[in-house]
PDB file of C-alpha atoms and ligand atoms in Angstrom:
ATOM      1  CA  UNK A   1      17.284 -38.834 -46.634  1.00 95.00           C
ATOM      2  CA  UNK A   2      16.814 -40.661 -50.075  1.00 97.00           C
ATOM      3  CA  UNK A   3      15.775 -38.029 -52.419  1.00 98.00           C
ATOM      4  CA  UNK A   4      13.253 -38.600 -55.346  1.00 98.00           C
ATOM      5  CA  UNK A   5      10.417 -36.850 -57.616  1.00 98.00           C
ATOM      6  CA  UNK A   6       7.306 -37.649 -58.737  1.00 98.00           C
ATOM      7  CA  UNK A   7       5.807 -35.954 -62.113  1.00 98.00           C
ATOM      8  CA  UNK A   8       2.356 -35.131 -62.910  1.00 97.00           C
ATOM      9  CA  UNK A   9       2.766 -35.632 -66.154  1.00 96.00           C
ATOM     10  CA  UNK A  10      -1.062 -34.748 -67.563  1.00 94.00           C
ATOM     11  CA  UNK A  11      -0.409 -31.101 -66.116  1.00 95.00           C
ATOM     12  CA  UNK A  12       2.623 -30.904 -68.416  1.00 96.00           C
ATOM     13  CA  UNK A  13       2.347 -28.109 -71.443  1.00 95.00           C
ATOM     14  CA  UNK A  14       5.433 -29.093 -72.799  1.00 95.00           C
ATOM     15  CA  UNK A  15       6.827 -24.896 -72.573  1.00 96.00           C
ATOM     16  CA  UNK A  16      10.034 -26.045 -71.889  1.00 94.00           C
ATOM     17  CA  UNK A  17      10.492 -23.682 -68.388  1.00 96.00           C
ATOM     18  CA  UNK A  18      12.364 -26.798 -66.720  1.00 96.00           C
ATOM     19  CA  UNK A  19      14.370 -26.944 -69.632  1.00 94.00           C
ATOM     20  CA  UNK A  20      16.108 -23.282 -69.598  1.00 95.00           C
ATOM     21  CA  UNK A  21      15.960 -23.059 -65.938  1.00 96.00           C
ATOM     22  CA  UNK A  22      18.067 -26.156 -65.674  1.00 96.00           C
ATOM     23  CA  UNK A  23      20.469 -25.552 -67.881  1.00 95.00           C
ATOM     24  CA  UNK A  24      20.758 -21.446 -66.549  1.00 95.00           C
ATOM     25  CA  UNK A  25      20.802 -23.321 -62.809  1.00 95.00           C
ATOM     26  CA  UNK A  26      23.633 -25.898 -63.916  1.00 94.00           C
ATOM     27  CA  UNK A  27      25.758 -24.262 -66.869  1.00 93.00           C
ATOM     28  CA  UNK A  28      24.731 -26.813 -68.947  1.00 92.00           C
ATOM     29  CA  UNK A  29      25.664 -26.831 -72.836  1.00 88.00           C
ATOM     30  CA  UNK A  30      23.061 -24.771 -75.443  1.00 90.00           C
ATOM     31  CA  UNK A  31      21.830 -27.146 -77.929  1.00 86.00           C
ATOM     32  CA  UNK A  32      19.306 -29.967 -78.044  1.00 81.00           C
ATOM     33  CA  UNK A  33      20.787 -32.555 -77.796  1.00 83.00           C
ATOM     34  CA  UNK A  34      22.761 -31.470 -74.716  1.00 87.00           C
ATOM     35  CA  UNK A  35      20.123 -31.603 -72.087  1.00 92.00           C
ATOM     36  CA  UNK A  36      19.858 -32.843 -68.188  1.00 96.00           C
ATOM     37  CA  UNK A  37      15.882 -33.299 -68.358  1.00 96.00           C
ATOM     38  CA  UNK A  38      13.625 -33.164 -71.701  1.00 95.00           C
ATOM     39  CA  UNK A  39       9.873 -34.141 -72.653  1.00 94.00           C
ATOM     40  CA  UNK A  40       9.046 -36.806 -74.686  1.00 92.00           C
ATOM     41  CA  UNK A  41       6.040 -36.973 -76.635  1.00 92.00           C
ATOM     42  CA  UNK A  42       4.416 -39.971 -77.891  1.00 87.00           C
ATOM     43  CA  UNK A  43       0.894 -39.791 -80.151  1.00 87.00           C
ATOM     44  CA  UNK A  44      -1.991 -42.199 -79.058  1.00 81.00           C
ATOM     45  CA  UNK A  45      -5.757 -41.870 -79.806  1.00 79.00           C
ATOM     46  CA  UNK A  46      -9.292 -42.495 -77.771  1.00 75.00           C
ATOM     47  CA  UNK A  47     -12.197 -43.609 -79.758  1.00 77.00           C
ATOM     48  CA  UNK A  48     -10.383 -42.270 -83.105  1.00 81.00           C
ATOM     49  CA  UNK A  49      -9.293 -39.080 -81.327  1.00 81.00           C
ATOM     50  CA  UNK A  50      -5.521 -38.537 -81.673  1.00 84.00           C
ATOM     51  CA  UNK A  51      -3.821 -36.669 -78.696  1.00 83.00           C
ATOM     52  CA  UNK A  52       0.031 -36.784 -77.928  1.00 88.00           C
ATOM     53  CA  UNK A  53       1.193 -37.805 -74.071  1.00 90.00           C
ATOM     54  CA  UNK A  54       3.622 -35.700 -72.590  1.00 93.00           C
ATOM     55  CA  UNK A  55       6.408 -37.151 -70.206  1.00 93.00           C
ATOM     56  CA  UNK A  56       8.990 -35.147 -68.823  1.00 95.00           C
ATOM     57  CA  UNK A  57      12.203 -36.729 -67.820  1.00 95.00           C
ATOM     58  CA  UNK A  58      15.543 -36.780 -66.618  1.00 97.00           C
ATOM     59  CA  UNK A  59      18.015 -39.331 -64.823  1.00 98.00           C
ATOM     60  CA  UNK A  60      16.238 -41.562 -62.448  1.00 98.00           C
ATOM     61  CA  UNK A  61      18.845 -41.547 -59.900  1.00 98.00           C
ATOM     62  CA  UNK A  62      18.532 -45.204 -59.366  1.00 98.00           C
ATOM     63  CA  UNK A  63      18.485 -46.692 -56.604  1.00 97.00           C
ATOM     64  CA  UNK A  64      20.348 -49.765 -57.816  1.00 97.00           C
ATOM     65  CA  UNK A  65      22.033 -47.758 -60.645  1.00 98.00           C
ATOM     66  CA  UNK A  66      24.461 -49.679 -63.022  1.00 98.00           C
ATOM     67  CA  UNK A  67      26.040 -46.765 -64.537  1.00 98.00           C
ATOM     68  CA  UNK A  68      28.001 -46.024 -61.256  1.00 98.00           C
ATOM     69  CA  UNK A  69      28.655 -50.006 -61.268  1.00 98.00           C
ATOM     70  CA  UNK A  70      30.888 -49.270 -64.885  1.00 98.00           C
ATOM     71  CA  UNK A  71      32.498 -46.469 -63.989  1.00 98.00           C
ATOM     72  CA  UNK A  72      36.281 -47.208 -64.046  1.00 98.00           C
ATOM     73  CA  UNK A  73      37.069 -44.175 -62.055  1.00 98.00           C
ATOM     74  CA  UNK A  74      34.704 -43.865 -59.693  1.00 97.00           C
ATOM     75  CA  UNK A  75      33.336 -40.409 -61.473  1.00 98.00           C
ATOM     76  CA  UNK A  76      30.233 -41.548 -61.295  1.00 98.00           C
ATOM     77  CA  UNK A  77      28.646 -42.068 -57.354  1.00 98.00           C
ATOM     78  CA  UNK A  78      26.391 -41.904 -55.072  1.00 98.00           C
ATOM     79  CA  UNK A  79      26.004 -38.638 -52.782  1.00 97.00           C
ATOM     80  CA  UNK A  80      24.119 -38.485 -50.014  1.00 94.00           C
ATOM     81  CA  UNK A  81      20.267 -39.339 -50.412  1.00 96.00           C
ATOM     82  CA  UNK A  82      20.967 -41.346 -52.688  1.00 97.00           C
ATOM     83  CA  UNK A  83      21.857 -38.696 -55.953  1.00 98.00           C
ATOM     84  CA  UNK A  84      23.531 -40.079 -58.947  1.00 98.00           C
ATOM     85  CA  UNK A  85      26.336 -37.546 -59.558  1.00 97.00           C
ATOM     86  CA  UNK A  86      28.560 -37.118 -62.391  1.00 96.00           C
ATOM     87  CA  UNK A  87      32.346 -36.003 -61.665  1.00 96.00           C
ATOM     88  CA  UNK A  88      33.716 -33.713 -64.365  1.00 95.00           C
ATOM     89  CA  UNK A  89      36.817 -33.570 -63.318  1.00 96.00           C
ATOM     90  CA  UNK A  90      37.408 -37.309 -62.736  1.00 97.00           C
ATOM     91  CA  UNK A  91      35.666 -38.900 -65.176  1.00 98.00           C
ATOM     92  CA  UNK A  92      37.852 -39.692 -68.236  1.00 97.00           C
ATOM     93  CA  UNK A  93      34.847 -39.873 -71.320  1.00 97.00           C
ATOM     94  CA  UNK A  94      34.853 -43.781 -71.787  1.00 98.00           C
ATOM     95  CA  UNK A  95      31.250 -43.685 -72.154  1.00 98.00           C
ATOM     96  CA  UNK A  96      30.710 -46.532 -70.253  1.00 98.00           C
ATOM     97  CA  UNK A  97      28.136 -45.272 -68.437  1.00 98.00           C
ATOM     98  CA  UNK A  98      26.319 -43.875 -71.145  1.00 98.00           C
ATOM     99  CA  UNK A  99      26.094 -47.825 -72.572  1.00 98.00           C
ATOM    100  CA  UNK A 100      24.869 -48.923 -69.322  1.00 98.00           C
ATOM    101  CA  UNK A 101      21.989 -46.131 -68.804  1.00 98.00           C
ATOM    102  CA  UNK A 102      18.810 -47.770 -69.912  1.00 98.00           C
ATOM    103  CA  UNK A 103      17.130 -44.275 -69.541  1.00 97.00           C
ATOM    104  CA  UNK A 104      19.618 -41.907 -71.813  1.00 96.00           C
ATOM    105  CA  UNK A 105      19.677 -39.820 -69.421  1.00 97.00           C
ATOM    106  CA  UNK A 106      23.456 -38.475 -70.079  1.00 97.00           C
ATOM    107  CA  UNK A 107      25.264 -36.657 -72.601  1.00 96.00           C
ATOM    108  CA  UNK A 108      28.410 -35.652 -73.541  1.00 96.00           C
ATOM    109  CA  UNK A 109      29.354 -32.043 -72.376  1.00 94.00           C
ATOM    110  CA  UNK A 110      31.734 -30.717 -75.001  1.00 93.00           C
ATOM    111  CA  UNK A 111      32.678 -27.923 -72.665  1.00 92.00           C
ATOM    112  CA  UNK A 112      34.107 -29.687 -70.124  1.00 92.00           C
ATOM    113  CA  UNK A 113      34.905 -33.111 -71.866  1.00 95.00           C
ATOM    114  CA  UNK A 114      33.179 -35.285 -69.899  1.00 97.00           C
ATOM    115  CA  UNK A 115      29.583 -36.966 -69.228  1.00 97.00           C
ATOM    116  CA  UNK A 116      27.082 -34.913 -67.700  1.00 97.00           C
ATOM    117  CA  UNK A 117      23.397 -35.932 -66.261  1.00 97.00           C
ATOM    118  CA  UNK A 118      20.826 -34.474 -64.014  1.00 98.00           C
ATOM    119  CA  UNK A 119      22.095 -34.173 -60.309  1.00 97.00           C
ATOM    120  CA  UNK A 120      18.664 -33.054 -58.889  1.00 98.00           C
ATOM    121  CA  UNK A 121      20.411 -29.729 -58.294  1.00 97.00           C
ATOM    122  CA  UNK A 122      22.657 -30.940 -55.446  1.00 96.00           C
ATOM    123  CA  UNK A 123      25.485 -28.954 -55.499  1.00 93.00           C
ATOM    124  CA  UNK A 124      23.168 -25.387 -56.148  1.00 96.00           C
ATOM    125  CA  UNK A 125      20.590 -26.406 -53.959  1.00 96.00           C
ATOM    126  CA  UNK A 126      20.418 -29.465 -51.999  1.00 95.00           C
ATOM    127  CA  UNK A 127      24.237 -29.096 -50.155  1.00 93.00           C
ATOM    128  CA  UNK A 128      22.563 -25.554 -48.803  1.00 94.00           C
ATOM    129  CA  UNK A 129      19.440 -27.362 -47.478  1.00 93.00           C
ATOM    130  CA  UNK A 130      17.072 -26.095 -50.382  1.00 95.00           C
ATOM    131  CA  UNK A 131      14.513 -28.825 -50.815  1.00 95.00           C
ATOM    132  CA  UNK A 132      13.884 -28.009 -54.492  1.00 97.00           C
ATOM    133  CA  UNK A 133      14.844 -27.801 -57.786  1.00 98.00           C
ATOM    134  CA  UNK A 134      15.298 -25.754 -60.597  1.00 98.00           C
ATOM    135  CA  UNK A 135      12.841 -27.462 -62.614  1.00 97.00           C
ATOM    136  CA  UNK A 136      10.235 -27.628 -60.225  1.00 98.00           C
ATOM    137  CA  UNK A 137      10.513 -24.367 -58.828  1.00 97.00           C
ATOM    138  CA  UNK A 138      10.098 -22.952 -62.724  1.00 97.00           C
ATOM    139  CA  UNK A 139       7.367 -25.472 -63.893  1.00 98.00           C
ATOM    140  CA  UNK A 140       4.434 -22.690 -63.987  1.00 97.00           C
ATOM    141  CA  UNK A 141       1.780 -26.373 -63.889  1.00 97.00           C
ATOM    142  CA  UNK A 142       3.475 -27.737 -61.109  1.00 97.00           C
ATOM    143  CA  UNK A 143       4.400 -30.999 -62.790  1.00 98.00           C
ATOM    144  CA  UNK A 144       6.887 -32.027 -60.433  1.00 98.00           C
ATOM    145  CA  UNK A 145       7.973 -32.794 -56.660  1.00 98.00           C
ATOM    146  CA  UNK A 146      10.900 -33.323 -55.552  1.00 98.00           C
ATOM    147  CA  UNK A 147      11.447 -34.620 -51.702  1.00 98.00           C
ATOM    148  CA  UNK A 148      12.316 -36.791 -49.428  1.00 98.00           C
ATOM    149  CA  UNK A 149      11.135 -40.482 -49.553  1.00 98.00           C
ATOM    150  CA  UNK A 150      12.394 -41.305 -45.776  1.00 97.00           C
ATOM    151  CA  UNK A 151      10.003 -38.581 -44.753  1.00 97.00           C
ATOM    152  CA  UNK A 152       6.463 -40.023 -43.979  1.00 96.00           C
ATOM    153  CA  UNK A 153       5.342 -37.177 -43.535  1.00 97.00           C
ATOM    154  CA  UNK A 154       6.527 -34.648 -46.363  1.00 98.00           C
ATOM    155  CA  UNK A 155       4.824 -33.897 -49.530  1.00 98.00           C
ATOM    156  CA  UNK A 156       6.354 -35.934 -51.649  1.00 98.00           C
ATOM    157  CA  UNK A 157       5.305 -39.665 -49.767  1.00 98.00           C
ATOM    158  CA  UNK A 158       1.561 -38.079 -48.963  1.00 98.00           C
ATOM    159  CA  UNK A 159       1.555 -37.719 -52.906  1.00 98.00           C
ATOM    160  CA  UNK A 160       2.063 -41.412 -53.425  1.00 98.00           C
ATOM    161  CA  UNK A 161       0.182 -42.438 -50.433  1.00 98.00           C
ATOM    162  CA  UNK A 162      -2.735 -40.605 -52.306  1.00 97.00           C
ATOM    163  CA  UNK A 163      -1.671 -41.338 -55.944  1.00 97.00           C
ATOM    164  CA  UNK A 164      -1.263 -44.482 -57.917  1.00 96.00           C
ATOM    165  CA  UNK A 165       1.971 -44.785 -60.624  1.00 97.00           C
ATOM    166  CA  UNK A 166       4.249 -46.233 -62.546  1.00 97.00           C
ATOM    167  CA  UNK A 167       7.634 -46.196 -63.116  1.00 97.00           C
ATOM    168  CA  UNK A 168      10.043 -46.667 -66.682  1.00 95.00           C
ATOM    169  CA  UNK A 169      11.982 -49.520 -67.635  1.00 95.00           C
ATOM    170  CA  UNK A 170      11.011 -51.300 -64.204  1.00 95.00           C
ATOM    171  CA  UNK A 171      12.357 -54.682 -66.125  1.00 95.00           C
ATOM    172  CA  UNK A 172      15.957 -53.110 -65.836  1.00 97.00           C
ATOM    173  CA  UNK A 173      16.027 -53.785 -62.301  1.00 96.00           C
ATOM    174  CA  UNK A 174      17.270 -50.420 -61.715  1.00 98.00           C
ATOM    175  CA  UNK A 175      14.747 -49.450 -59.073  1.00 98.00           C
ATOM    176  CA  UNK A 176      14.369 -45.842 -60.367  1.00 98.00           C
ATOM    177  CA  UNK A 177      12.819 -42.934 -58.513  1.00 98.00           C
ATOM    178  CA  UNK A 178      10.828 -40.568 -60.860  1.00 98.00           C
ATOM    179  CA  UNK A 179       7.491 -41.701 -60.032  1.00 98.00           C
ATOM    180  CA  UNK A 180       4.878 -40.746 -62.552  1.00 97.00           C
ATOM    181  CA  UNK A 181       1.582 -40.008 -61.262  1.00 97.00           C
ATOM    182  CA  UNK A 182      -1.657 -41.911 -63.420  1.00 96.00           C
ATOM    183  CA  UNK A 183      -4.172 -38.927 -64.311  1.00 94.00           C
ATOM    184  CA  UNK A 184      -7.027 -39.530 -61.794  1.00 89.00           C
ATOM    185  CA  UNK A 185      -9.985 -37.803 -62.972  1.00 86.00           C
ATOM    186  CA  UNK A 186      -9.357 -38.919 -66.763  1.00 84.00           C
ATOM    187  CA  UNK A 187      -8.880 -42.725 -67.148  1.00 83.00           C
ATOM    188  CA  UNK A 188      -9.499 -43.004 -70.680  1.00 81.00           C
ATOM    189  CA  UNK A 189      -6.339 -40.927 -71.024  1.00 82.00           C
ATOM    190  CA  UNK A 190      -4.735 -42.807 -68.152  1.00 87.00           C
ATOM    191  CA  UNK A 191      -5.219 -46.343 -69.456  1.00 84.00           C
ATOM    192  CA  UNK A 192      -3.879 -45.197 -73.042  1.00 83.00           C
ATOM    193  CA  UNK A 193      -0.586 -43.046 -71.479  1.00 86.00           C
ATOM    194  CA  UNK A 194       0.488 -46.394 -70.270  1.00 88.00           C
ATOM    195  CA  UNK A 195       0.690 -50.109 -72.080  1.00 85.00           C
ATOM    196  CA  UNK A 196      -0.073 -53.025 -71.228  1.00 85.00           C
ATOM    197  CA  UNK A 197       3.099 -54.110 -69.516  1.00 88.00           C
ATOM    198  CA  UNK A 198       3.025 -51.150 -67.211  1.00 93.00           C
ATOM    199  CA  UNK A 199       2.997 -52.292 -63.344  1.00 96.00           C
ATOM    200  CA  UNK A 200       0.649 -49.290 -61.539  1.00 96.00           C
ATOM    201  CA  UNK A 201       1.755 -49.074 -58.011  1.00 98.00           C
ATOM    202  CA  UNK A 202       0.795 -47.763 -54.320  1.00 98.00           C
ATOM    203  CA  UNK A 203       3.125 -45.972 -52.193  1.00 98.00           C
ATOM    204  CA  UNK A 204       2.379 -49.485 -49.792  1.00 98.00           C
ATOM    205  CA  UNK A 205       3.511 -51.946 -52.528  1.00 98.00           C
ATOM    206  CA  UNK A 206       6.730 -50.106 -54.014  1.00 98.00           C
ATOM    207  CA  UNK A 207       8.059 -48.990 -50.396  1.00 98.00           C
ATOM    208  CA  UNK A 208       9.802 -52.524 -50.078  1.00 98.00           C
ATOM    209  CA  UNK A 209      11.435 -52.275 -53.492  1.00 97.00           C
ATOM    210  CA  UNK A 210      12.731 -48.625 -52.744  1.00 97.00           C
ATOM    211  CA  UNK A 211      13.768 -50.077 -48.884  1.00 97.00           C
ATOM    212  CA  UNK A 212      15.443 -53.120 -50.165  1.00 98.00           C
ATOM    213  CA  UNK A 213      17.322 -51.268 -52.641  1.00 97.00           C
ATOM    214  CA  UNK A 214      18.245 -48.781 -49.877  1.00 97.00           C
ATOM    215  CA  UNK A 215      19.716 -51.026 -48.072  1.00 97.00           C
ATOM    216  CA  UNK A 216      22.032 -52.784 -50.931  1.00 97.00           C
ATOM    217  CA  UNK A 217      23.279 -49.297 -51.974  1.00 97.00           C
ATOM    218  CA  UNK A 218      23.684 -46.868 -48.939  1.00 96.00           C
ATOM    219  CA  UNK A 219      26.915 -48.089 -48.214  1.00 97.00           C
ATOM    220  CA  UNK A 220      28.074 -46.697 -50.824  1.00 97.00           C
ATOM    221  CA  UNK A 221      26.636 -42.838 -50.975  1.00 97.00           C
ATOM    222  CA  UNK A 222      29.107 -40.503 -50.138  1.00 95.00           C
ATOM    223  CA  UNK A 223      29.412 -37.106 -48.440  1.00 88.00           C
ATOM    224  CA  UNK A 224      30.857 -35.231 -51.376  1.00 74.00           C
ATOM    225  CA  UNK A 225      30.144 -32.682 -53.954  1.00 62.00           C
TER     226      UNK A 225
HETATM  227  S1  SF4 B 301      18.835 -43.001 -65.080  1.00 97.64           S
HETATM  228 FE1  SF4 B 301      20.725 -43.654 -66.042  1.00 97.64          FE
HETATM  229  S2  SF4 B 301      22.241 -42.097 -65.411  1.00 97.64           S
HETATM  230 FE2  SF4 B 301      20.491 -41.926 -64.015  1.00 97.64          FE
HETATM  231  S3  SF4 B 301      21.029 -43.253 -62.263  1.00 97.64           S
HETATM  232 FE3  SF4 B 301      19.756 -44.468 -63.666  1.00 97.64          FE
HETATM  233  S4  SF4 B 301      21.261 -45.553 -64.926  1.00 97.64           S
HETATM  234 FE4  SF4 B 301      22.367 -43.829 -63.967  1.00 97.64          FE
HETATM  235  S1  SF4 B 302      32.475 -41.712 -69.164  1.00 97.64           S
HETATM  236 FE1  SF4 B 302      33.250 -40.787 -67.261  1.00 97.64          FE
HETATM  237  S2  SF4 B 302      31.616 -41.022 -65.744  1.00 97.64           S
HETATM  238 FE2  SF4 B 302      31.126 -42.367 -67.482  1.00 97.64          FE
HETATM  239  S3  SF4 B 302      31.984 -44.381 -66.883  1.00 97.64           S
HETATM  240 FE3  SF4 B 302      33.577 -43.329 -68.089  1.00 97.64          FE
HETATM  241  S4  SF4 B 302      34.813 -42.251 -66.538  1.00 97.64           S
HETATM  242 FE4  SF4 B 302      32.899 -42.830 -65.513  1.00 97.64          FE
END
């Protein structure tokens, strides 16, 4: 198993479903700046013609992730399949993984006094063999899907066999695994949701990244909630 997602990110209406459903799923904080996943919006324009891009987000769960490299306590890990959890009861608010996110992706929950992130819903659904989340279960345009990147088979790698994308911050060297489809039937809008710098990928070219990151890390995932 070595779970991941990839988001269709054209389909996405920005209504904010994945939003309440996570934090109802999770018990996460109200407010909005206390979030496990979020959209960002950025404004671009074809031929003169402003439109804004839509990318929801969340933690990566890198594959070569350096905010379970800082941890001091070992709150932060790796479960199984690769998740990047978050310990509340271990993990004594240094922050230190917060500074070593490139991605943002955690926050401080006030609640429980300590750092809190997206877990891809492990402990609600993944530990009872669900193979979904929250968010995608809610998302009423079917932005993401979440599986299993060790299945050939499954939905998730036939998406990326089929679909080209990118993936953020790929200079961090994190080797993240939100995969974010490129539009196909709209490249003006394509070409402009990316910039110049942005590597496109097949499923056949980023395999060995994912695999040789796989095989620095697994070591280390553990079988705990
Ligand atoms: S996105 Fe940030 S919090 Fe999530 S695994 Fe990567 S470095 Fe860690
Ligand atoms: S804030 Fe908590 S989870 Fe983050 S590095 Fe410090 S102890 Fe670990």
């Amino acid at each position: 198993m070595n779970f991941a997602m990839a988001l269709d990110y054209q389909s996405c209406i920005d209504c904010k479903a994945c939003e309440v459903a996570c934090k109802e799923e999770n018990g996460v904080q109200l407010g909005a700046d206390k979030q496990r996943i979020w959209v960002t919006q950025s404004e671009k324009s074809i031929f003169g013609e402003p439109f804004v891009v839509l990318h929801p987000s969340q933690c990566n769960h890198c594959q070569d992730a350096p905010c379970v490299d800082v941890c001091p306590t070992g709150a932060s890990y790796f479960a199984i399949g690769g998740i990047v959890m978050s310990n509340k009861e271990t993990c004594i608010l240094c922050r230190g993984c917060m500074e070593a996110c490139p991605y943002d992706a955690r926050f401080v929950d006030d609640t429980h006094v300590a750092v809190d992130k997206c877990t891809f819903c492990y402990d609600t659904r993944i530990v009872k063999g669900e193979m979904t989340t929250a968010c995608q279960a809610t998302c009423p345009t079917k932005v993401r899907l979440f599986g299993d990147l060790d299945d050939e088979e499954g939905e998730l790698v036939q998406l990326l066999k089929h679909r080209k994308f990118y993936v953020l911050k790929e200079n961090e060297g994190t080797v993240p695994k939100l995969f974010y489809l490129l539009p196909e039937h709209d490249m003006n809008y394509a070409m402009n949701s990316v910039n110049e710098e942005t590597n496109i990928y097949t499923w056949d070219e980023f395999k060995p990244l994912i695999e040789k990151a796989k095989t620095k890390r697994s070591s280390q995932w553990q079988d705990i909630q």
